[in-house]
Coordinates of C-alpha atoms and ligand atoms in Angstrom, one line a residue:
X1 CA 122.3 -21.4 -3.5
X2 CA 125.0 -24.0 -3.1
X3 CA 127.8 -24.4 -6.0
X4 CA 126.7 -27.1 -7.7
X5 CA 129.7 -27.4 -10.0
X6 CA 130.3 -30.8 -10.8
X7 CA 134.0 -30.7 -9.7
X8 CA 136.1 -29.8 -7.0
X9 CA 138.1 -26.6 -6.8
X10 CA 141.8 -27.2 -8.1
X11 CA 144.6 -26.8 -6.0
X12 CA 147.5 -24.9 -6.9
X13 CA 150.6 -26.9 -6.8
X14 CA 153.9 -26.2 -7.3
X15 CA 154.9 -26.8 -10.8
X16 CA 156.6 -30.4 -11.8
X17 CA 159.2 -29.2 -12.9
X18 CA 160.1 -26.9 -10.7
X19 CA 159.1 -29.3 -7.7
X20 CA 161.1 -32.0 -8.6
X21 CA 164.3 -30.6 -7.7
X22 CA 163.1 -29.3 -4.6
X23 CA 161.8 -30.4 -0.9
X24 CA 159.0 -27.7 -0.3
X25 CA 155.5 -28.8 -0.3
X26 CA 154.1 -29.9 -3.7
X27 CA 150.4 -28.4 -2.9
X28 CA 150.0 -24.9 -1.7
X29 CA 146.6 -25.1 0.1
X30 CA 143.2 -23.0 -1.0
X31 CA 143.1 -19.4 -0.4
X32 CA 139.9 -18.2 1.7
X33 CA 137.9 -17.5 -1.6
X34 CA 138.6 -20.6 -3.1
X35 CA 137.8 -22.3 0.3
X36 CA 134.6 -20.7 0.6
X37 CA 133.7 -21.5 -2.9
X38 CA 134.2 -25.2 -2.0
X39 CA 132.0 -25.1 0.8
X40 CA 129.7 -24.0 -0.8
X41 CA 129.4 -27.1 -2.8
X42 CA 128.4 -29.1 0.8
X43 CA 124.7 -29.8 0.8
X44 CA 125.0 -30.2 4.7
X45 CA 123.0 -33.5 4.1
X46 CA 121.1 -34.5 7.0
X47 CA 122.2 -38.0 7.5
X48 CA 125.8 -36.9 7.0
X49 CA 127.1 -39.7 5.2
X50 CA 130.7 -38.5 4.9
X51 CA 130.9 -38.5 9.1
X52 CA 130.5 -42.1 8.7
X53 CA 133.4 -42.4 6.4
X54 CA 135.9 -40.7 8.9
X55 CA 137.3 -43.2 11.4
X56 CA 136.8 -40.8 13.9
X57 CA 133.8 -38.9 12.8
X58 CA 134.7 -35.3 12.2
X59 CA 131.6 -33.6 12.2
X60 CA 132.6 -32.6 8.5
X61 CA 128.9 -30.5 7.2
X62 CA 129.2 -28.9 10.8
X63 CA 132.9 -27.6 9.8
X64 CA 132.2 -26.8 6.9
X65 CA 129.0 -24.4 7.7
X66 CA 131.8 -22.6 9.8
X67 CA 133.5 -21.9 6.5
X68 CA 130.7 -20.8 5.0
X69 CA 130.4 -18.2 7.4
X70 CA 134.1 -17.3 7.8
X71 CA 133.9 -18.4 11.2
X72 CA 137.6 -20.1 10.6
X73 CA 137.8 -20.6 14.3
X74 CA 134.7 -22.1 14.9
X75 CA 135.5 -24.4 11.9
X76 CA 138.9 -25.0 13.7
X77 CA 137.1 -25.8 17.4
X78 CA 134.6 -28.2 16.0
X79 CA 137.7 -30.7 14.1
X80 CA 139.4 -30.3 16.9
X81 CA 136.6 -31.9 18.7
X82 CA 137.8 -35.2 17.2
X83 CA 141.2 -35.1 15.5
X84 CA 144.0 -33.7 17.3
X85 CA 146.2 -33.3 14.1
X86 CA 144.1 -31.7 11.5
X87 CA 146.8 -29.8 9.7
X88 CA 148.1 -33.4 9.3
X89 CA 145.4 -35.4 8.4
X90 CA 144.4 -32.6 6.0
X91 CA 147.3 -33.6 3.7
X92 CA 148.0 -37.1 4.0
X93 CA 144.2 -38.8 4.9
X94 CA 143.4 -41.5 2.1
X95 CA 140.4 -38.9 1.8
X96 CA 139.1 -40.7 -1.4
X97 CA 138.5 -44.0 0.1
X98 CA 137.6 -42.5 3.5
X99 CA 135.1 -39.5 3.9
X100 CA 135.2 -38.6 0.6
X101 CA 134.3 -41.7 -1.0
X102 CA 130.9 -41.5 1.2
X103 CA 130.1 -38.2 0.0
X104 CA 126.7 -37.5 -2.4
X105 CA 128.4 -34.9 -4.5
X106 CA 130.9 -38.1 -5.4
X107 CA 127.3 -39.7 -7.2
X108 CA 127.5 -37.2 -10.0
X109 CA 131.3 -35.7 -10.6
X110 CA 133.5 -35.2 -7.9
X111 CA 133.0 -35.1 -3.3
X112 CA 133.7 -31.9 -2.0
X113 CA 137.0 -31.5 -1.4
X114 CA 136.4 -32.0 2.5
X115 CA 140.7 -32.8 3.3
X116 CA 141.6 -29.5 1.7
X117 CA 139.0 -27.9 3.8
X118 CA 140.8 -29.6 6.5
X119 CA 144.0 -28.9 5.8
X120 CA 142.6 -25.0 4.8
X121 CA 141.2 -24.8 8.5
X122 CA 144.0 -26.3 10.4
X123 CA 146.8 -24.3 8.5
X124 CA 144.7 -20.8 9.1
X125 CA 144.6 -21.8 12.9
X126 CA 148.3 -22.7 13.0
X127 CA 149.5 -19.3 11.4
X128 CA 146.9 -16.7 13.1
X129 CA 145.7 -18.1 16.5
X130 CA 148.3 -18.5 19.5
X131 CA 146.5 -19.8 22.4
X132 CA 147.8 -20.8 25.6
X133 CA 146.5 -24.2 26.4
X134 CA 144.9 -24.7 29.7
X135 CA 146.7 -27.6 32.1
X136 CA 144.1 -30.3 33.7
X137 CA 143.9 -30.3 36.8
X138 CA 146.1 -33.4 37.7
X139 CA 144.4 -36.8 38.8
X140 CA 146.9 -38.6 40.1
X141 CA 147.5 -41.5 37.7
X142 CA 150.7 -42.0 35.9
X143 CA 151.0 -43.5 32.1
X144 CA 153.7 -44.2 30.0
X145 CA 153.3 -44.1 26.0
X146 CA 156.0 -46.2 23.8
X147 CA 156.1 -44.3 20.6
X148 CA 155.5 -40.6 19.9
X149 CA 154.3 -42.0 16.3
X150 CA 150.2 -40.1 15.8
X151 CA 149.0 -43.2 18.2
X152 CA 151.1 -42.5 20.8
X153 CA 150.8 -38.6 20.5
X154 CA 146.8 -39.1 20.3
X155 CA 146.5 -41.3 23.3
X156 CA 148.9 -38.9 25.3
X157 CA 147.4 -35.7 24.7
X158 CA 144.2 -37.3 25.5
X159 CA 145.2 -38.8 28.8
X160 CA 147.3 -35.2 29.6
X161 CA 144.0 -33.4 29.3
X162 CA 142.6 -35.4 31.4
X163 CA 144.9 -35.0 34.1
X164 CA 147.0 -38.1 33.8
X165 CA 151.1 -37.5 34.3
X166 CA 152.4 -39.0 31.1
X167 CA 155.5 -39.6 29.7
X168 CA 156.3 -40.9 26.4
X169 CA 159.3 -42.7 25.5
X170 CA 160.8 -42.5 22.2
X171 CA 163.5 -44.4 20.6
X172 CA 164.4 -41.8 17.6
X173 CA 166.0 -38.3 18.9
X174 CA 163.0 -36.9 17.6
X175 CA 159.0 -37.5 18.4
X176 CA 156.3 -38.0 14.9
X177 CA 157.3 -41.5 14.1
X178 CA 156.8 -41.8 10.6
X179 CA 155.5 -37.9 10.4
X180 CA 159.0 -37.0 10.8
X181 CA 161.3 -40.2 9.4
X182 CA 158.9 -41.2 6.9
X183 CA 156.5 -39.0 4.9
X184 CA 159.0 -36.8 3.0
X185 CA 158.7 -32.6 3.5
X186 CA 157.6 -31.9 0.4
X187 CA 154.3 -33.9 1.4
X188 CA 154.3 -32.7 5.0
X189 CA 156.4 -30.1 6.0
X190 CA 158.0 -31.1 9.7
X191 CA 157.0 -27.8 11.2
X192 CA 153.3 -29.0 11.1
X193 CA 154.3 -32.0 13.3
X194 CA 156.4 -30.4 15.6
X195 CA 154.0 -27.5 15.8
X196 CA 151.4 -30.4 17.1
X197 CA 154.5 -31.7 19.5
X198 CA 155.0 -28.4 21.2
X199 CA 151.5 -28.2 21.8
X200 CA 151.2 -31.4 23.8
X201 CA 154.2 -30.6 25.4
X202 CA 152.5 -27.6 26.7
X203 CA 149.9 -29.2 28.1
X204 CA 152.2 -31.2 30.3
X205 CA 153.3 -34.1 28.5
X206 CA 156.6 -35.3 28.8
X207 CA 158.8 -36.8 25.8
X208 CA 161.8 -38.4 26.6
X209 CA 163.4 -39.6 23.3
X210 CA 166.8 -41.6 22.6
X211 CA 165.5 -44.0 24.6
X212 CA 164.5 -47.7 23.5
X213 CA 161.8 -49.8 25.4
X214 CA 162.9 -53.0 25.5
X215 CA 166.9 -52.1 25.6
X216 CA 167.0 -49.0 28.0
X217 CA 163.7 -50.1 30.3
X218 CA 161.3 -53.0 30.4
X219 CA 157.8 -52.5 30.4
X220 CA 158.1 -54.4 33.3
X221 CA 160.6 -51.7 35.1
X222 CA 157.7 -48.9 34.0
X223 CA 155.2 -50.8 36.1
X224 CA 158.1 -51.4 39.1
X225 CA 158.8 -47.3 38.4
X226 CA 155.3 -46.5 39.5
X227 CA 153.3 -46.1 36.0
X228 CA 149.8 -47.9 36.7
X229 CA 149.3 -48.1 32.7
X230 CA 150.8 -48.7 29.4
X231 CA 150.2 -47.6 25.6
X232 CA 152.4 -49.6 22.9
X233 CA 152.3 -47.1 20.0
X234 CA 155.6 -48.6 18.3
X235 CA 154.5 -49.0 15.1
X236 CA 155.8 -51.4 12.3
X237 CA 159.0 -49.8 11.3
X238 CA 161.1 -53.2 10.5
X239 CA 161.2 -53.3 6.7
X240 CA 161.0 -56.3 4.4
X241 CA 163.3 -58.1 1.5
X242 CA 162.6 -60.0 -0.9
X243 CA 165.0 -62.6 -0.3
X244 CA 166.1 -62.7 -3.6
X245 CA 170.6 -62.8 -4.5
X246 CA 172.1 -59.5 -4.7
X247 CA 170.2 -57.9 -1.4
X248 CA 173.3 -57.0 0.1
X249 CA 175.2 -55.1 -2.5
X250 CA 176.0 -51.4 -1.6
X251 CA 172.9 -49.2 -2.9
X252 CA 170.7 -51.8 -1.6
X253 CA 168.6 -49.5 1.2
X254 CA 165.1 -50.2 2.7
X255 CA 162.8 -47.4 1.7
X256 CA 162.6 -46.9 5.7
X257 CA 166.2 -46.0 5.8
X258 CA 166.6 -43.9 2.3
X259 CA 163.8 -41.8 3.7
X260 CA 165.2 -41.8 7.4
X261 CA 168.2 -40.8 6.2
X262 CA 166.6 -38.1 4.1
X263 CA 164.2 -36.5 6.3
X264 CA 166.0 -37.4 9.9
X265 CA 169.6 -36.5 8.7
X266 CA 168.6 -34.3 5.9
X267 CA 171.0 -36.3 3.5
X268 CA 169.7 -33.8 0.6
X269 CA 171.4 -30.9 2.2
X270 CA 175.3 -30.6 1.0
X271 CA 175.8 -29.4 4.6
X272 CA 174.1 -32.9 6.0
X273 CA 176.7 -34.9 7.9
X274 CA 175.8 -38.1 6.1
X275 CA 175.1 -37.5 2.7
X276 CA 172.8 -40.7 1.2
X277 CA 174.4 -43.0 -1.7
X278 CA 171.9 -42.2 -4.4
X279 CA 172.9 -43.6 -7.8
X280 CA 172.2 -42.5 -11.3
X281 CA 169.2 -44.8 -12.3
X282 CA 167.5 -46.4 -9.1
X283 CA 164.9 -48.6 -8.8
X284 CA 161.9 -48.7 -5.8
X285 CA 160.6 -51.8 -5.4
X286 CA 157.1 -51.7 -4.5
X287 CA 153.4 -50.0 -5.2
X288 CA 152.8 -48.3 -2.2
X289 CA 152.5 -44.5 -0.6
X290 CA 156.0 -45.4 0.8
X291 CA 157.1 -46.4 -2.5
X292 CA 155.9 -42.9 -4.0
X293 CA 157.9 -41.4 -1.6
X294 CA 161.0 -43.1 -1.9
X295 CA 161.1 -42.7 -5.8
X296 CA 160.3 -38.8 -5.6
X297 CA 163.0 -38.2 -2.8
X298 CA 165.5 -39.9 -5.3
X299 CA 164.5 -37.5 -8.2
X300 CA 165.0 -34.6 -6.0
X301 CA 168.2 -35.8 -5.1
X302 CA 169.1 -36.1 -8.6
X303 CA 169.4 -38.9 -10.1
X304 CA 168.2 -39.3 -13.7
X305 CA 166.1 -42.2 -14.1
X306 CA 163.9 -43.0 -11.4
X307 CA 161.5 -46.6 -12.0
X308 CA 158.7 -47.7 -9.9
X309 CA 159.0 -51.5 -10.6
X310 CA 155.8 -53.0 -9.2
X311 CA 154.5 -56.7 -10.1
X312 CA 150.7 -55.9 -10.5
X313 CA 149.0 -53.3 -13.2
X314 CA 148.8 -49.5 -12.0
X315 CA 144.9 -50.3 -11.5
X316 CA 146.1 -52.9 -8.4
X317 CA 148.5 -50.2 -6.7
X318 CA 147.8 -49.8 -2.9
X319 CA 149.3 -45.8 -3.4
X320 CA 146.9 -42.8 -3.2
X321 CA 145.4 -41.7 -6.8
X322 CA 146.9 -38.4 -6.1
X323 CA 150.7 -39.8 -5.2
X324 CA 150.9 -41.6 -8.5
X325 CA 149.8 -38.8 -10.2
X326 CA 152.2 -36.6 -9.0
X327 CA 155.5 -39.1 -9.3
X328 CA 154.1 -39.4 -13.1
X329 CA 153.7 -35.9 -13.6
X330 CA 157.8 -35.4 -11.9
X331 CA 159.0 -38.3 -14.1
X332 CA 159.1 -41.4 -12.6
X333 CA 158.7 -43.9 -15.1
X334 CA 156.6 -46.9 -14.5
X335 CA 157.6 -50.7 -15.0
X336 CA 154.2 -52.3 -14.1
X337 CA 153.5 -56.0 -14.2
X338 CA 157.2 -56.5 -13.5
X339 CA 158.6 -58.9 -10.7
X340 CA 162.5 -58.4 -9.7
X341 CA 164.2 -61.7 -9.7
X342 CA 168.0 -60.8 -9.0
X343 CA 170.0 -57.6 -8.1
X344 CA 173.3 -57.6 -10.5
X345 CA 176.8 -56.4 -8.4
X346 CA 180.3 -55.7 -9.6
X347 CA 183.5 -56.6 -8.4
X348 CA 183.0 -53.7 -6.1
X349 CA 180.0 -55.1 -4.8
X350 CA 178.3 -52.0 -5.6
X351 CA 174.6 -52.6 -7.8
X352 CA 175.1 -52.8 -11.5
X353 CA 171.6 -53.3 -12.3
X354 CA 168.3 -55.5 -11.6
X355 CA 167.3 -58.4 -13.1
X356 CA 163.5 -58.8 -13.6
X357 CA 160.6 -60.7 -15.2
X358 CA 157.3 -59.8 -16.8
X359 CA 154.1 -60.3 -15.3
X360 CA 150.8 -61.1 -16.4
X361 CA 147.8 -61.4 -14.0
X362 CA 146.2 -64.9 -13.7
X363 CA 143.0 -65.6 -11.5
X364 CA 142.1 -63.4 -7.7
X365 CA 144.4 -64.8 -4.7
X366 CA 142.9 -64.3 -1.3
X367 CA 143.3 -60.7 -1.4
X368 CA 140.7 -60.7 -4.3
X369 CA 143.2 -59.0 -6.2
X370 CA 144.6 -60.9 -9.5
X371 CA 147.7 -62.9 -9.2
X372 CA 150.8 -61.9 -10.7
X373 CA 152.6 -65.0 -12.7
X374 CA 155.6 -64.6 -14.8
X375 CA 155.7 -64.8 -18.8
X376 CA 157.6 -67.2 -19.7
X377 CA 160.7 -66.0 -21.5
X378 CA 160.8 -62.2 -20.5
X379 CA 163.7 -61.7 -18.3
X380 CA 165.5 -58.3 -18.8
X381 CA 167.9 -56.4 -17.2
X382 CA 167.1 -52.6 -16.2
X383 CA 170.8 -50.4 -15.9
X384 CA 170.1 -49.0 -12.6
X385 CA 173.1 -48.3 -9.5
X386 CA 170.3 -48.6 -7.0
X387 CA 167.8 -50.7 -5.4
X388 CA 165.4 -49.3 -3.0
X389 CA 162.9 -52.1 -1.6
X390 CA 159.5 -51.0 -0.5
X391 CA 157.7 -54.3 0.0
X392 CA 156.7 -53.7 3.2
X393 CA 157.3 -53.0 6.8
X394 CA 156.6 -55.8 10.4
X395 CA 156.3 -54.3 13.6
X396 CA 159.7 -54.6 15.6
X397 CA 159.9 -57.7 17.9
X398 CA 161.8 -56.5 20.8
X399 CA 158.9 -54.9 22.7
X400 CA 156.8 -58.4 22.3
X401 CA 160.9 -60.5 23.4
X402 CA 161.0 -58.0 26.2
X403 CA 157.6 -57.9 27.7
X404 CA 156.0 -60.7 30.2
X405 CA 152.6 -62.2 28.6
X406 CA 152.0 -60.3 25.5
X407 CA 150.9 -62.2 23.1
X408 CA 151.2 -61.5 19.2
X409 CA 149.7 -63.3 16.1
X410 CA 151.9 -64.4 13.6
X411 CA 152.7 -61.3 11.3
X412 CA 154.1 -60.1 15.1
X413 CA 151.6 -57.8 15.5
X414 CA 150.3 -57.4 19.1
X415 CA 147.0 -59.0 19.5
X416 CA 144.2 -56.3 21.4
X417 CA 140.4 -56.4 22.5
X418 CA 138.6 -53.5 21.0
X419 CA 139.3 -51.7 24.0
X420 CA 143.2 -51.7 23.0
X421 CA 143.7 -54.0 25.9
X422 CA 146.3 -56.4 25.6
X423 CA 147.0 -60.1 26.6
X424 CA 148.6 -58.1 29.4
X425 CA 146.6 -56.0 32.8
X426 CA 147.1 -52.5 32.4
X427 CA 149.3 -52.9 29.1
X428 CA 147.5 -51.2 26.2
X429 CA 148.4 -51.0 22.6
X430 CA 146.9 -49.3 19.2
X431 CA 148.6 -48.2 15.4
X432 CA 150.8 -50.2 13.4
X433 CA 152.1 -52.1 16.0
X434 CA 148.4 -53.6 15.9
X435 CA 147.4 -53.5 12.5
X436 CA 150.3 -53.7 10.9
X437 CA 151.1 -50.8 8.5
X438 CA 147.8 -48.8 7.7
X439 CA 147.0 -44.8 8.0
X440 CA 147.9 -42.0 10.6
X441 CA 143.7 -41.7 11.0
X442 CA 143.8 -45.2 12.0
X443 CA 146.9 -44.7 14.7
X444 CA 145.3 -41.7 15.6
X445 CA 141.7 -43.6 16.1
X446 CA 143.5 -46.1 17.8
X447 CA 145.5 -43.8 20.2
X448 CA 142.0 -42.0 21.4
X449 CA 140.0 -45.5 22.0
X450 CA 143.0 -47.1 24.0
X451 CA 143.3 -43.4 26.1
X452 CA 139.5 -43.5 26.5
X453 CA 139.7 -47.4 28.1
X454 CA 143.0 -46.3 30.0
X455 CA 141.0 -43.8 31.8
X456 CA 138.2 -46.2 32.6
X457 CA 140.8 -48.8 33.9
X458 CA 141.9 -46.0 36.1
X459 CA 138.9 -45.3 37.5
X460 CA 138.0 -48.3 38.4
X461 CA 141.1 -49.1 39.9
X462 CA 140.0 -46.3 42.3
Ligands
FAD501 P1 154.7 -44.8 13.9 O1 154.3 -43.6 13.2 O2 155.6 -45.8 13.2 O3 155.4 -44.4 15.3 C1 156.0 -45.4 16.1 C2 157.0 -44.7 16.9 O4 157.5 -45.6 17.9 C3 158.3 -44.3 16.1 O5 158.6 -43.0 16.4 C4 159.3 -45.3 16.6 O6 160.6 -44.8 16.6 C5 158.9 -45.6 18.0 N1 159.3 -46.9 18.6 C6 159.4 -48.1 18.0 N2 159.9 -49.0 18.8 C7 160.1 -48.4 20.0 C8 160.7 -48.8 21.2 N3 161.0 -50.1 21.4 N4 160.8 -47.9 22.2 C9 160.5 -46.6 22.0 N5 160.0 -46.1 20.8 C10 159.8 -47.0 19.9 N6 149.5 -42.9 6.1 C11 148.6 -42.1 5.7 O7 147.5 -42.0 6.3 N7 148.8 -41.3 4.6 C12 150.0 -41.3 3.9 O8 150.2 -40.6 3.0 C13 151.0 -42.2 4.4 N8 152.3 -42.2 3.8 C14 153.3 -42.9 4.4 C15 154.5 -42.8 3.9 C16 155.6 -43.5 4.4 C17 157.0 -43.3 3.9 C18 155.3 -44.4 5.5 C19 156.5 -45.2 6.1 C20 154.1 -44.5 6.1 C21 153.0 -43.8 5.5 N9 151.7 -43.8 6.0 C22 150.8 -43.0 5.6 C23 151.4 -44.7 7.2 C24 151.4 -44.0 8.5 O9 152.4 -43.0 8.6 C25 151.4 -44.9 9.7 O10 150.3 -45.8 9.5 C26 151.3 -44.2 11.0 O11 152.4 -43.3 11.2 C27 151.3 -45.2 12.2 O12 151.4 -44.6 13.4 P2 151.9 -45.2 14.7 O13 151.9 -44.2 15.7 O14 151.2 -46.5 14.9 O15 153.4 -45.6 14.3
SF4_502 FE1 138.4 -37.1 6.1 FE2 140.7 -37.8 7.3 FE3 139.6 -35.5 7.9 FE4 138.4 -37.7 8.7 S1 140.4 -36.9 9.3 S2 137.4 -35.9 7.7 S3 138.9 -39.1 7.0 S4 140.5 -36.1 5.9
SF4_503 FE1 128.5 -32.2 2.5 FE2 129.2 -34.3 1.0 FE3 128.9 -34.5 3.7 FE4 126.7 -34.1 2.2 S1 128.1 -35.9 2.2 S2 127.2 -33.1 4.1 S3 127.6 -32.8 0.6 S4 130.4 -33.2 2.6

């Protein structure tokens, strides 16, 4: 009989309180009973509805069956089948508007909790199954990958295993992309990712990081150098401003380089060669997952007053349920419907506080969403030492400046064909640097289609 209990089982997390002084992972994953127990909620529908909701179709009743059976392994093989970073996807997959929003157990209380499944598989793998991978016999073809962001690393383990020699190149001094830089450790611990690295690296691919495309080597030198294809995986890392006075006042950061700075240089640690300016009271700018991030980090780092100031209502806020949830439940206060219009200094040209406006929303824009307008009369000032602006992130141009024939539209994202295939023969590209900033299932999707077409252009270069 399946366990038709109307909600999902709850996760134990660490407690708020406790959490938000601290970097280690908020949620603490199912045990195997209450993993079971929530597979036992799975119907295993026919039609599979939720498959349709994964962008790259986990069979998820077929995974979950495994569960039920405590095959954990056999749960394990079939994910891996189609996601090459279930531990990761497991934790940070917008699951509610993705597979889970799809599921039939959603009509009547809540989907089964199919990402903690996920994550409950993918972690039991990690901790009791050491495999040695098995090397592809080699083809002969030779790609390069720009990025090691989950679109590069996707399309590269799926060209390795195929038999391709493939190096990535990688401008950090560490491959994840925004796995490592940008979501913080207490939402993905970085031993996940670099688990997942090591991995790939075993099965031949090489990672060369420090080393900028565009500054270091052309993608035209790669082709001169022998590499027959491409992948552009570079993601959309170049933040935004506002543009409004005051941007440039010291403990003015984009939330790109707060979070860098935090989990790259490990800023929090009193040990950490470049400890991060992090005032008092600090504001983040912005309504996003990035946002969420930005604002916890700087209540773990101490500070006192954290503020989300964000100009729509918390009903319009493009962050994950579960994120806002858990900043409110830490103590980030909320200043919805409220638009920054200046950023104070003193004579130090430090931040002495932020000037902002009310809100109120008017009719849909384009996005369908209502439109902020300002309430006449309402400006106020909000004492914060800090300003963190998380508005929104372009992809970098230099790739696009340095690059023969590759054409971009005009948010300088790289324009593809479904394939992935660029303006440009053999050049490939997929992830943020296509969209624009969207999900690591999406750069992952991405990454697999493009490696899948690569491999076809291969063979018919034969
Ligand atoms: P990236 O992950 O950005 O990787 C691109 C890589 O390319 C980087 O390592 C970069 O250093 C490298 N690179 C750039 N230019 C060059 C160059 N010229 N030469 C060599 N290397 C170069 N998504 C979710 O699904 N769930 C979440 O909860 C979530 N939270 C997020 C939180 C934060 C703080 C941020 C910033 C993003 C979040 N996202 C989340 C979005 C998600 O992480 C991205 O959509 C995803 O990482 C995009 O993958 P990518 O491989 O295209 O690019
Ligand atoms: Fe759901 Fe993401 Fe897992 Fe797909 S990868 S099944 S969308 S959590
Ligand atoms: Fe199971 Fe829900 Fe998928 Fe049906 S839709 S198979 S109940 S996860």
């Amino acid at each position: 009989m399946p366990n038709m209990s109307l909600e999902k089982n709850k996760m134990p997390h660490q407690d708020p309180n406790v959490r938000n002084k601290n970097f280690q992972e908020v949620a603490l994953g199912y045990t195997l009973e209450q993993a079971k127990d929530e597979a036992e909620r799975c119907l295993q529908c026919k039609h599979k509805p939720c498959v349709g909701g994964c962008p790259v179709a986990i069979d998820i009743p077929a995974f979950i069956q495994k569960i039920k059976e405590e095959d954990l392994e056999g749960a394990y093989e079939i994910i891996n089948r189609s996601s090459s970073l279930p531990a990761v996807c497991g934790r940070v997959c917008p699951q509610e508007t993705q597979c889970e929003a799809r599921c039939v157990r959603g009509i009547k209380g809540e989907p089964v909790a199919i990402g903690r499944l996920e994550r409950f598989v993918a972690d039991w793998h990690r901790l009791n199954v050491e495999k040695e991978p098995t090397l592809a016999p080699k083809n002969g073809h030779k790609v390069a990958v720009i990025g090691a962001g989950p679109a590069g690393l996707t399309c590269a383990g799926d060209l390795a295993k195929a038999g391709c020699e493939v190096t990535v190149f990688e401008a950090l001094h560490v491959a994840g992309g925004v796995l490592v830089y940008g979501i913080p450790e207490f939402r993905l611990p970085k031993a996940i990712v670099h688990d997942e690295i090591d991995k790939l690296k075993k099965i031949g691919v090489t990672i060369e990081t420090n080393t900028v495309v565009g500054k270091a080597v052309s993608i035209d030198e790669l082709f001169e150098e022998g590499y027959e294809a491409v992948f552009v995986g570079s993601g959309a890392g170049l933040p935004r401003f506002m543009g409004i006075p005051g941007e440039n006042f010291n403990g003015v950061f984009s939330a790109n380089e707060f979070l860098t700075r935090i989990n790259l240089m490990k800023a929090y640690r009193e040990d950490a060669p470049t400890p991060v300016h992090h005032g008092k009271n600090v504001a983040v700018v912005g309504g996003g997952n990035v946002a969420m991030d930005a604002a916890r980090c700087a209540k773990r780092l101490g500070a006192e007053n954290v503020y989300i100031v964000y100009r729509r209502s918390l009903d319009e806020m493009p962050a994950r349920k579960e994120e806002v949830e858990h900043a409110m439940e830490e103590g980030i206060i909320f200043k919805v419907l409220c638009n920054p219009v200046e950023i104070m200094g003193n004579e130090n040209k430090f931040v002495s506080g932020l000037k902002c406006v009310e809100m109120e929303l008017g009719e849909p824009d384009e996005s369908g969403r209502r439109k902020p307008v300002v309430k006449e009369n309402s400006e106020f000032l909000l004492d914060v030492d800090c300003v963190i602006m998380s508005i929104g992130t372009s992809p970098n141009p230099l790739i696009k400046n340095t690059t023969k024939g590759l054409e971009t539209n005009r948010h300088g994202c790289i324009v593809t064909e479904e394939s992935g295939l660029t303006s440009r023969e053999g050049v490939y590209a997929g992830g943020d640097a296509v969209t624009g900033a969207a999900t690591v299932i999406l750069a992952m999707g991405a990454g697999k289609n493009a490696a899948h077409s690569i491999l076809e252009y291969l063979k018919n270069k034969e």
